[in-house]
Amino acid sequence: MSLTVQNLHALEILDSRGNPTVMVRAELSDGTISGAKVPSGASTGAHEAHELRDGDRTRYGGKGVRQAVENVHNILAPALRGMSADDQFALDRRMIELDGTPDKSHLGANSILGVSCAVARAVARSRGIPLWRYLAGGRPAVLPVPMVNILSGGLHAGRNFEIQDFQALPLRLSTYAEALEAVASVHRAVRAVLEKRGCIPNGVADEGGWGPRLPSNQTALDVMLEAIGYAGYRPGEQVAIAVDVAASHFYSNGRYELHSEGRSLTSGDLISLLAEWAARYPIVSIEDGLAEDDWPAWAVLTEKLGGKIQVIGDDLFATNPGRLERGIRERVANAVLVKMNQIGTLSETFQVIDRAREAGFRAVISARSGETEDDFLADLAVASGAGQIKIGSITRSERLAKYNRLLEIENGGEVAYAGSPKHIGPPAKVDKRPD
Ligand code: PGA
Ligand code: ZN
């Protein structure tokens, strides 16, 4: 008997910043019920799918999602009822049609993604298989290398310094559990290093990393380097550094404003600075090194660093198949950050992951700064075969839900860890720009 969608129920819940977000529960024709919770970004890109918020300032400062919830009940549920639950592509297509806008602003990417994920999870449950196995289809499932947030700046930490995210990335460890242990000890070591420098970190930033005031952006790299050594690892050999510059968020009128340092940089200046850092520190990955629409400068950055390190587009690509296609064509970046809610359906997320693989780009499966305790992302990362995941820090339970789910999957013994050069650093096949 075919498995169909019976009913969809949504509700407004809270994310890790205490802002409303959407939860959807899907009921299938065999009585299986399962749910999914939608994340939400802070340093959102201009080209992301639309997160529908009520705008009623008397509730949660306008951030309520009751309309998105109603759209699930009144529009999506009746339209999807009776459709095959395991034809994810058809379900997602139908929701895209019902929305009818290029950015899902009519029904809201938050309501659509909630349905997309809830139905997939219900199918996996109905079949009695782990979610990652259902999602993988024919893809090569692999446990991802964790890129773990250690020091936060920018919009995630009250603009203490501009660069958003300094991460530790474990290299050449044979299991995911060992990799997690290594980065957890770097996280702890950073506290000691900061205190030694007379900088007491009070509390943590949005993704659970330390959010201290530092004299300059570059100091964060010095702190990282020192902490990796302090934790007993060889920098660059056992633990490397990844940086999310999130440059769109300090870009204004054609310049990159490092207010905390009183410096204003051109695209060329910023590229030189990043190249200098990449030469001086054990950096293996730079994300959003430039603003989301600074395409010509992105090509220069990629030409300069793309053969040596991973150059990731986050706001640049916004998990959008069209923008990724442009990046592949114009040889901009060599990796894509994948955030489900930037595009709003599971099928389009996989479209981006699969196209990246085909084009020789790497993909990093990523959480948002506003998350929930949902661990869907861990299964998605394993299923995608991408080999890298970025969830935030190893404190705060909305992050740990995913880290711990990966431990559980590793413990199941069916999936191997990706900690090989095949999955880290610049893609093996880096196209040269035509001369
Ligand atoms: P966001 O940050 O979820 O606030 O967009 C994460 C990132 O920039 O990678
Ligand atoms: Zn980013």
Short mmCIF file of C-alpha atoms and ligand atoms in Angstrom, two decimals:
data_model
loop_
_atom_site.label_atom_id
_atom_site.label_comp_id
_atom_site.label_asym_id
_atom_site.label_seq_id
_atom_site.Cartn_x
_atom_site.Cartn_y
_atom_site.Cartn_z
CA MET A 1 0.00 0.00 0.00
CA SER A 2 1.40 3.39 -0.87
CA LEU A 3 2.46 5.69 1.91
CA THR A 4 0.82 9.09 1.65
CA VAL A 5 0.72 12.35 3.56
CA GLN A 6 -2.30 12.29 5.85
CA ASN A 7 -1.98 15.51 7.78
CA LEU A 8 0.38 18.35 8.70
CA HIS A 9 0.30 20.24 11.95
CA ALA A 10 2.48 23.28 12.71
CA LEU A 11 3.17 25.33 15.80
CA GLU A 12 5.22 28.31 16.88
CA ILE A 13 8.18 27.33 19.09
CA LEU A 14 11.35 29.20 20.18
CA ASP A 15 14.89 28.98 18.82
CA SER A 16 18.20 29.26 20.69
CA ARG A 17 17.99 33.07 20.73
CA GLY A 18 14.48 32.97 22.16
CA ASN A 19 12.95 34.00 18.82
CA PRO A 20 9.90 32.25 17.38
CA THR A 21 10.37 29.60 14.73
CA VAL A 22 8.25 26.92 13.07
CA MET A 23 7.83 23.30 14.06
CA VAL A 24 5.90 20.93 11.79
CA ARG A 25 4.53 17.47 12.59
CA ALA A 26 3.68 15.23 9.66
CA GLU A 27 1.24 12.35 9.90
CA LEU A 28 1.37 9.63 7.25
CA SER A 29 -1.34 7.25 6.04
CA ASP A 30 0.06 4.39 8.16
CA GLY A 31 -0.28 6.51 11.29
CA THR A 32 3.43 7.41 11.61
CA ILE A 33 3.96 10.86 13.08
CA SER A 34 7.26 12.76 13.08
CA GLY A 35 8.33 16.37 13.33
CA ALA A 36 11.01 18.89 12.34
CA LYS A 37 12.05 22.31 13.69
CA VAL A 38 13.30 25.11 11.48
CA PRO A 39 16.48 27.14 12.24
CA SER A 40 17.02 30.87 11.70
CA GLY A 41 20.09 33.00 10.85
CA ALA A 42 21.29 36.39 12.11
CA SER A 43 23.94 37.21 9.54
CA THR A 44 21.52 36.37 6.78
CA GLY A 45 22.41 36.89 3.14
CA ALA A 46 20.38 39.17 0.87
CA HIS A 47 19.76 36.26 -1.52
CA GLU A 48 18.24 33.81 0.94
CA ALA A 49 14.71 32.48 0.73
CA HIS A 50 12.25 34.50 2.75
CA GLU A 51 11.60 33.72 6.39
CA LEU A 52 7.98 34.72 6.96
CA ARG A 53 7.48 36.74 10.15
CA ASP A 54 4.24 38.32 11.33
CA GLY A 55 5.56 41.86 11.78
CA ASP A 56 3.14 42.40 14.68
CA ARG A 57 5.36 44.36 17.07
CA THR A 58 3.18 43.52 20.06
CA ARG A 59 4.44 39.92 19.85
CA TYR A 60 8.17 39.00 19.98
CA GLY A 61 9.09 42.36 18.44
CA GLY A 62 7.36 41.41 15.19
CA LYS A 63 9.15 38.07 14.89
CA GLY A 64 6.13 35.83 15.48
CA VAL A 65 5.52 33.08 12.93
CA ARG A 66 1.79 32.53 13.33
CA GLN A 67 1.13 33.31 9.68
CA ALA A 68 3.69 30.69 8.60
CA VAL A 69 1.97 28.22 10.94
CA GLU A 70 -1.43 29.05 9.44
CA ASN A 71 -0.02 28.58 5.94
CA VAL A 72 0.89 25.00 6.86
CA HIS A 73 -2.65 24.35 8.14
CA ASN A 74 -4.66 26.18 5.51
CA ILE A 75 -2.63 25.83 2.33
CA LEU A 76 0.09 23.16 2.52
CA ALA A 77 -1.79 20.47 4.44
CA PRO A 78 -4.84 20.33 2.14
CA ALA A 79 -2.64 20.47 -0.98
CA LEU A 80 -0.25 17.72 0.07
CA ARG A 81 -2.81 15.37 1.62
CA GLY A 82 -2.90 12.12 -0.36
CA MET A 83 0.43 12.72 -2.14
CA SER A 84 3.15 10.04 -1.97
CA ALA A 85 5.16 10.72 1.16
CA ASP A 86 8.37 9.27 -0.24
CA ASP A 87 8.39 11.35 -3.41
CA GLN A 88 10.26 14.22 -1.80
CA PHE A 89 10.89 15.92 -5.12
CA ALA A 90 7.18 16.01 -6.03
CA LEU A 91 6.19 17.27 -2.57
CA ASP A 92 8.77 20.04 -2.67
CA ARG A 93 7.84 20.96 -6.26
CA ARG A 94 4.18 21.22 -5.26
CA MET A 95 5.02 23.56 -2.38
CA ILE A 96 7.21 25.71 -4.62
CA GLU A 97 4.30 25.97 -7.10
CA LEU A 98 1.83 26.84 -4.37
CA ASP A 99 4.13 29.56 -3.13
CA GLY A 100 4.67 30.92 -6.61
CA THR A 101 7.49 33.36 -5.80
CA PRO A 102 11.24 33.00 -6.49
CA ASP A 103 12.13 33.47 -2.82
CA LYS A 104 9.22 31.62 -1.15
CA SER A 105 8.00 34.89 0.31
CA HIS A 106 4.31 34.08 -0.16
CA LEU A 107 4.08 31.03 2.13
CA GLY A 108 7.46 31.48 3.84
CA ALA A 109 10.55 29.29 3.51
CA ASN A 110 10.14 28.51 7.21
CA SER A 111 6.75 26.84 6.72
CA ILE A 112 7.83 25.03 3.53
CA LEU A 113 11.11 23.71 4.99
CA GLY A 114 9.34 22.52 8.13
CA VAL A 115 7.00 20.41 6.00
CA SER A 116 9.78 19.19 3.72
CA CYS A 117 11.87 17.87 6.64
CA ALA A 118 8.98 16.58 8.77
CA VAL A 119 7.64 14.38 5.96
CA ALA A 120 11.13 12.97 5.19
CA ARG A 121 11.64 12.09 8.84
CA ALA A 122 8.22 10.46 9.06
CA VAL A 123 8.98 8.28 6.02
CA ALA A 124 12.28 7.14 7.55
CA ARG A 125 10.47 6.32 10.79
CA SER A 126 7.71 4.47 8.97
CA ARG A 127 10.32 2.35 7.18
CA GLY A 128 12.21 1.77 10.42
CA ILE A 129 15.51 3.05 9.02
CA PRO A 130 17.77 5.86 10.24
CA LEU A 131 17.05 9.24 8.69
CA TRP A 132 20.55 9.46 7.16
CA ARG A 133 20.01 6.24 5.26
CA TYR A 134 16.70 7.37 3.85
CA LEU A 135 18.12 10.76 2.83
CA ALA A 136 21.31 9.31 1.32
CA GLY A 137 19.62 7.42 -1.49
CA GLY A 138 22.63 6.41 -3.58
CA ARG A 139 25.02 8.98 -2.08
CA PRO A 140 28.18 7.83 -0.25
CA ALA A 141 27.27 8.34 3.41
CA VAL A 142 30.20 9.55 5.52
CA LEU A 143 30.66 11.01 9.00
CA PRO A 144 31.69 14.64 8.53
CA VAL A 145 34.74 16.45 9.88
CA PRO A 146 33.44 19.03 12.38
CA MET A 147 34.43 22.67 11.83
CA VAL A 148 33.94 23.95 15.35
CA ASN A 149 33.38 27.58 16.30
CA ILE A 150 35.82 28.70 19.00
CA LEU A 151 35.91 32.53 18.84
CA SER A 152 32.97 34.62 17.66
CA GLY A 153 32.81 38.18 16.40
CA GLY A 154 30.55 40.25 14.17
CA LEU A 155 26.79 39.98 14.47
CA HIS A 156 27.07 36.89 16.66
CA ALA A 157 28.97 38.66 19.44
CA GLY A 158 27.87 42.30 19.55
CA ARG A 159 30.42 43.37 16.91
CA ASN A 160 33.37 43.02 19.34
CA PHE A 161 35.50 42.53 16.23
CA GLU A 162 34.36 42.11 12.64
CA ILE A 163 35.37 38.59 11.57
CA GLN A 164 32.42 36.40 12.54
CA ASP A 165 33.80 32.98 13.24
CA PHE A 166 37.18 31.41 14.03
CA GLN A 167 36.90 27.62 13.96
CA ALA A 168 39.08 24.67 14.88
CA LEU A 169 39.20 21.88 12.32
CA PRO A 170 40.67 18.51 13.32
CA LEU A 171 42.97 16.86 10.78
CA ARG A 172 44.05 13.26 10.30
CA LEU A 173 42.21 11.77 13.24
CA SER A 174 40.75 8.39 12.62
CA THR A 175 37.36 8.76 14.26
CA TYR A 176 34.75 11.47 14.65
CA ALA A 177 34.82 10.93 18.43
CA GLU A 178 38.57 11.68 18.54
CA ALA A 179 38.07 14.70 16.31
CA LEU A 180 35.41 16.07 18.65
CA GLU A 181 37.66 15.48 21.65
CA ALA A 182 40.48 17.42 19.98
CA VAL A 183 38.38 20.47 19.22
CA ALA A 184 36.72 20.37 22.64
CA SER A 185 40.15 20.62 24.24
CA VAL A 186 41.04 23.57 21.99
CA HIS A 187 37.81 25.25 23.07
CA ARG A 188 38.80 24.79 26.73
CA ALA A 189 42.37 25.93 26.07
CA VAL A 190 41.13 29.20 24.57
CA ARG A 191 39.67 30.16 27.90
CA ALA A 192 43.06 29.71 29.58
CA VAL A 193 44.84 31.60 26.80
CA LEU A 194 42.38 34.49 27.02
CA GLU A 195 42.74 34.69 30.79
CA LYS A 196 46.52 34.69 30.45
CA ARG A 197 46.14 37.70 28.17
CA GLY A 198 44.04 39.43 30.82
CA CYS A 199 40.85 38.97 28.85
CA ILE A 200 38.06 37.38 30.89
CA PRO A 201 35.46 35.86 28.60
CA ASN A 202 32.07 36.46 30.14
CA GLY A 203 29.41 34.20 28.71
CA VAL A 204 29.33 32.91 25.19
CA ALA A 205 28.24 34.20 21.79
CA ASP A 206 25.25 33.10 19.69
CA GLU A 207 26.83 29.85 18.54
CA GLY A 208 28.38 29.06 21.92
CA GLY A 209 31.91 30.26 21.12
CA TRP A 210 33.85 32.74 23.21
CA GLY A 211 33.02 36.34 22.27
CA PRO A 212 35.81 38.37 23.89
CA ARG A 213 36.93 41.91 23.13
CA LEU A 214 40.30 41.69 21.40
CA PRO A 215 42.67 44.44 20.23
CA SER A 216 42.37 43.35 16.60
CA ASN A 217 40.84 40.71 14.35
CA GLN A 218 44.24 39.16 13.84
CA THR A 219 44.64 38.66 17.59
CA ALA A 220 41.92 36.02 17.32
CA LEU A 221 44.23 34.02 15.05
CA ASP A 222 47.08 34.35 17.56
CA VAL A 223 44.77 33.15 20.32
CA MET A 224 43.67 30.18 18.19
CA LEU A 225 47.25 29.24 17.37
CA GLU A 226 48.32 29.44 20.98
CA ALA A 227 45.31 27.46 22.18
CA ILE A 228 45.88 24.61 19.70
CA GLY A 229 49.44 24.25 21.06
CA TYR A 230 48.28 24.65 24.66
CA ALA A 231 45.79 21.82 24.12
CA GLY A 232 48.68 19.60 23.04
CA TYR A 233 48.12 19.52 19.28
CA ARG A 234 50.42 20.49 16.43
CA PRO A 235 48.81 23.48 14.64
CA GLY A 236 48.24 22.77 10.99
CA GLU A 237 49.08 19.11 11.36
CA GLN A 238 46.51 17.90 13.87
CA VAL A 239 44.25 20.89 14.28
CA ALA A 240 43.89 23.63 11.67
CA ILE A 241 41.99 26.92 11.57
CA ALA A 242 38.93 27.82 9.48
CA VAL A 243 37.60 31.37 9.29
CA ASP A 244 34.13 32.67 8.41
CA VAL A 245 34.77 36.31 7.57
CA ALA A 246 31.05 36.97 6.86
CA ALA A 247 32.28 40.02 4.95
CA SER A 248 28.82 41.09 3.70
CA HIS A 249 28.11 42.29 7.21
CA PHE A 250 30.85 44.91 7.40
CA TYR A 251 30.65 45.97 3.76
CA SER A 252 29.24 49.36 3.01
CA ASN A 253 29.50 51.61 -0.05
CA GLY A 254 32.11 49.47 -1.71
CA ARG A 255 34.39 49.24 1.32
CA TYR A 256 35.05 46.77 4.10
CA GLU A 257 34.84 48.68 7.37
CA LEU A 258 36.92 47.24 10.19
CA HIS A 259 35.46 49.67 12.73
CA SER A 260 37.07 47.93 15.71
CA GLU A 261 40.48 48.69 14.20
CA GLY A 262 39.59 52.06 12.66
CA ARG A 263 40.44 50.71 9.20
CA SER A 264 38.54 50.90 5.93
CA LEU A 265 39.60 48.38 3.27
CA THR A 266 39.01 48.02 -0.47
CA SER A 267 38.27 44.54 -1.87
CA GLY A 268 41.92 44.32 -2.91
CA ASP A 269 43.12 45.26 0.60
CA LEU A 270 40.91 42.59 2.16
CA ILE A 271 42.11 39.96 -0.32
CA SER A 272 45.74 40.86 0.55
CA LEU A 273 44.97 40.65 4.26
CA LEU A 274 43.35 37.21 3.89
CA ALA A 275 46.23 35.99 1.71
CA GLU A 276 48.69 37.21 4.36
CA TRP A 277 46.75 35.36 7.09
CA ALA A 278 46.57 32.20 4.97
CA ALA A 279 50.36 32.32 4.51
CA ARG A 280 51.09 33.02 8.16
CA TYR A 281 48.58 30.86 10.03
CA PRO A 282 47.49 27.24 9.53
CA ILE A 283 44.26 28.26 7.82
CA VAL A 284 42.66 25.60 5.61
CA SER A 285 39.33 27.25 4.87
CA ILE A 286 38.00 30.80 4.42
CA GLU A 287 34.25 31.44 4.12
CA ASP A 288 32.64 34.62 2.76
CA GLY A 289 36.00 36.35 2.50
CA LEU A 290 34.18 39.01 0.47
CA ALA A 291 30.66 40.42 0.30
CA GLU A 292 27.81 38.50 -1.33
CA ASP A 293 27.73 40.52 -4.56
CA ASP A 294 31.41 41.42 -4.95
CA TRP A 295 31.74 38.83 -7.77
CA PRO A 296 34.82 40.24 -9.57
CA ALA A 297 36.78 40.38 -6.31
CA TRP A 298 35.65 36.82 -5.50
CA ALA A 299 37.25 35.64 -8.74
CA VAL A 300 40.53 37.30 -7.70
CA LEU A 301 40.37 35.79 -4.20
CA THR A 302 39.68 32.34 -5.65
CA GLU A 303 42.52 32.62 -8.13
CA LYS A 304 44.88 33.65 -5.35
CA LEU A 305 43.89 31.15 -2.64
CA GLY A 306 41.70 28.51 -4.27
CA GLY A 307 44.61 26.19 -5.09
CA LYS A 308 45.80 26.16 -1.49
CA ILE A 309 42.74 26.33 0.70
CA GLN A 310 39.00 25.89 0.69
CA VAL A 311 37.25 29.09 -0.39
CA ILE A 312 33.60 28.84 0.71
CA GLY A 313 30.61 30.86 -0.43
CA ASP A 314 27.86 31.23 2.18
CA ASP A 315 25.96 34.53 1.69
CA LEU A 316 27.50 34.47 -1.81
CA PHE A 317 25.63 31.33 -2.93
CA ALA A 318 22.83 31.31 -0.33
CA THR A 319 22.37 27.56 -1.09
CA ASN A 320 20.76 28.70 -4.32
CA PRO A 321 21.24 26.45 -7.38
CA GLY A 322 21.29 29.45 -9.74
CA ARG A 323 23.92 31.34 -7.77
CA LEU A 324 26.06 28.22 -7.38
CA GLU A 325 25.85 27.72 -11.15
CA ARG A 326 27.16 31.24 -11.67
CA GLY A 327 29.99 30.55 -9.23
CA ILE A 328 30.98 27.39 -11.09
CA ARG A 329 30.86 29.22 -14.43
CA GLU A 330 32.85 32.25 -13.24
CA ARG A 331 35.29 30.18 -11.18
CA VAL A 332 34.32 31.90 -7.98
CA ALA A 333 34.96 29.96 -4.73
CA ASN A 334 35.65 26.22 -4.63
CA ALA A 335 33.16 25.22 -1.96
CA VAL A 336 29.58 25.98 -0.97
CA LEU A 337 28.10 26.32 2.50
CA VAL A 338 24.79 24.47 2.60
CA LYS A 339 22.02 25.78 4.85
CA MET A 340 18.62 24.23 4.26
CA ASN A 341 16.64 27.30 5.24
CA GLN A 342 18.55 29.54 2.81
CA ILE A 343 16.69 27.76 0.01
CA GLY A 344 13.70 26.24 1.82
CA THR A 345 13.27 22.64 0.61
CA LEU A 346 15.17 19.41 1.07
CA SER A 347 15.20 18.66 -2.68
CA GLU A 348 16.78 21.97 -3.60
CA THR A 349 19.32 21.50 -0.79
CA PHE A 350 20.34 18.17 -2.33
CA GLN A 351 20.35 19.75 -5.77
CA VAL A 352 23.04 22.16 -4.53
CA ILE A 353 25.03 19.41 -2.78
CA ASP A 354 24.95 17.13 -5.84
CA ARG A 355 25.82 19.90 -8.28
CA ALA A 356 28.76 20.95 -6.08
CA ARG A 357 30.11 17.39 -6.10
CA GLU A 358 29.70 17.10 -9.85
CA ALA A 359 31.54 20.40 -10.44
CA GLY A 360 34.43 19.46 -8.15
CA PHE A 361 33.35 21.91 -5.45
CA ARG A 362 33.31 20.91 -1.82
CA ALA A 363 30.19 21.32 0.30
CA VAL A 364 29.98 22.07 4.02
CA ILE A 365 26.65 21.31 5.69
CA SER A 366 25.87 24.12 8.11
CA ALA A 367 23.59 25.05 10.99
CA ARG A 368 22.33 28.61 11.59
CA SER A 369 23.22 30.87 14.49
CA GLY A 370 19.61 30.49 15.64
CA GLU A 371 19.01 26.76 16.08
CA THR A 372 16.76 24.33 17.90
CA GLU A 373 17.38 20.99 19.56
CA ASP A 374 16.47 19.27 16.30
CA ASP A 375 19.30 17.00 15.11
CA PHE A 376 18.13 16.65 11.48
CA LEU A 377 21.28 18.40 10.28
CA ALA A 378 23.55 15.59 11.52
CA ASP A 379 21.70 13.02 9.41
CA LEU A 380 21.65 15.38 6.45
CA ALA A 381 25.43 15.84 6.68
CA VAL A 382 26.05 12.09 6.86
CA ALA A 383 23.62 11.41 4.00
CA SER A 384 25.10 14.08 1.76
CA GLY A 385 28.56 12.50 1.74
CA ALA A 386 29.91 16.07 1.90
CA GLY A 387 32.44 15.20 4.58
CA GLN A 388 32.29 18.48 6.53
CA ILE A 389 29.81 19.97 8.99
CA LYS A 390 29.68 23.38 10.67
CA ILE A 391 27.36 23.56 13.69
CA GLY A 392 28.91 26.17 15.98
CA SER A 393 30.64 25.59 19.28
CA ILE A 394 30.61 22.54 21.54
CA THR A 395 28.67 24.34 24.24
CA ARG A 396 24.90 24.97 24.06
CA SER A 397 22.57 22.07 23.62
CA GLU A 398 21.09 23.15 20.29
CA ARG A 399 24.61 22.53 18.88
CA LEU A 400 25.26 19.39 20.93
CA ALA A 401 22.05 17.77 19.72
CA LYS A 402 23.79 17.52 16.34
CA TYR A 403 27.32 16.71 17.58
CA ASN A 404 25.91 13.99 19.81
CA ARG A 405 23.72 12.54 17.07
CA LEU A 406 26.90 12.17 14.98
CA LEU A 407 28.52 10.28 17.88
CA GLU A 408 25.48 8.03 17.97
CA ILE A 409 25.68 7.38 14.22
CA GLU A 410 29.41 6.60 14.50
CA ASN A 411 28.68 4.27 17.38
CA GLY A 412 26.21 2.39 15.17
CA GLY A 413 29.25 1.22 13.18
CA GLU A 414 27.73 1.56 9.72
CA VAL A 415 29.34 4.81 8.56
CA ALA A 416 33.06 5.68 8.38
CA TYR A 417 34.62 8.99 9.41
CA ALA A 418 35.71 11.37 6.66
CA GLY A 419 38.89 12.67 8.28
CA SER A 420 41.06 12.23 5.23
CA PRO A 421 42.58 14.80 2.87
CA LYS A 422 39.89 13.67 0.43
CA HIS A 423 37.39 15.68 2.44
CA ILE A 424 39.43 18.58 3.84
CA GLY A 425 41.12 21.60 2.30
CA PRO A 426 40.96 22.71 -1.33
CA PRO A 427 39.11 20.36 -3.64
CA ALA A 428 41.37 17.89 -5.40
CA LYS A 429 40.20 19.14 -8.76
CA VAL A 430 40.71 22.89 -8.75
CA ASP A 431 40.03 24.30 -12.16
CA LYS A 432 42.57 26.81 -13.34
CA ARG A 433 41.18 30.05 -14.70
CA PRO A 434 41.74 30.25 -18.44
CA ASP A 435 44.73 32.51 -19.23
P1 PGA B 1 23.95 32.87 10.47
O1 PGA B 1 25.51 32.59 10.64
O2 PGA B 1 23.21 31.65 10.74
O3 PGA B 1 23.70 33.98 11.46
O4 PGA B 1 23.78 33.35 9.04
C1 PGA B 1 26.16 31.44 10.23
C2 PGA B 1 27.15 31.72 9.13
O5 PGA B 1 27.33 32.87 8.69
O6 PGA B 1 27.77 30.78 8.63
ZN ZN B 2 28.85 32.22 7.07
#
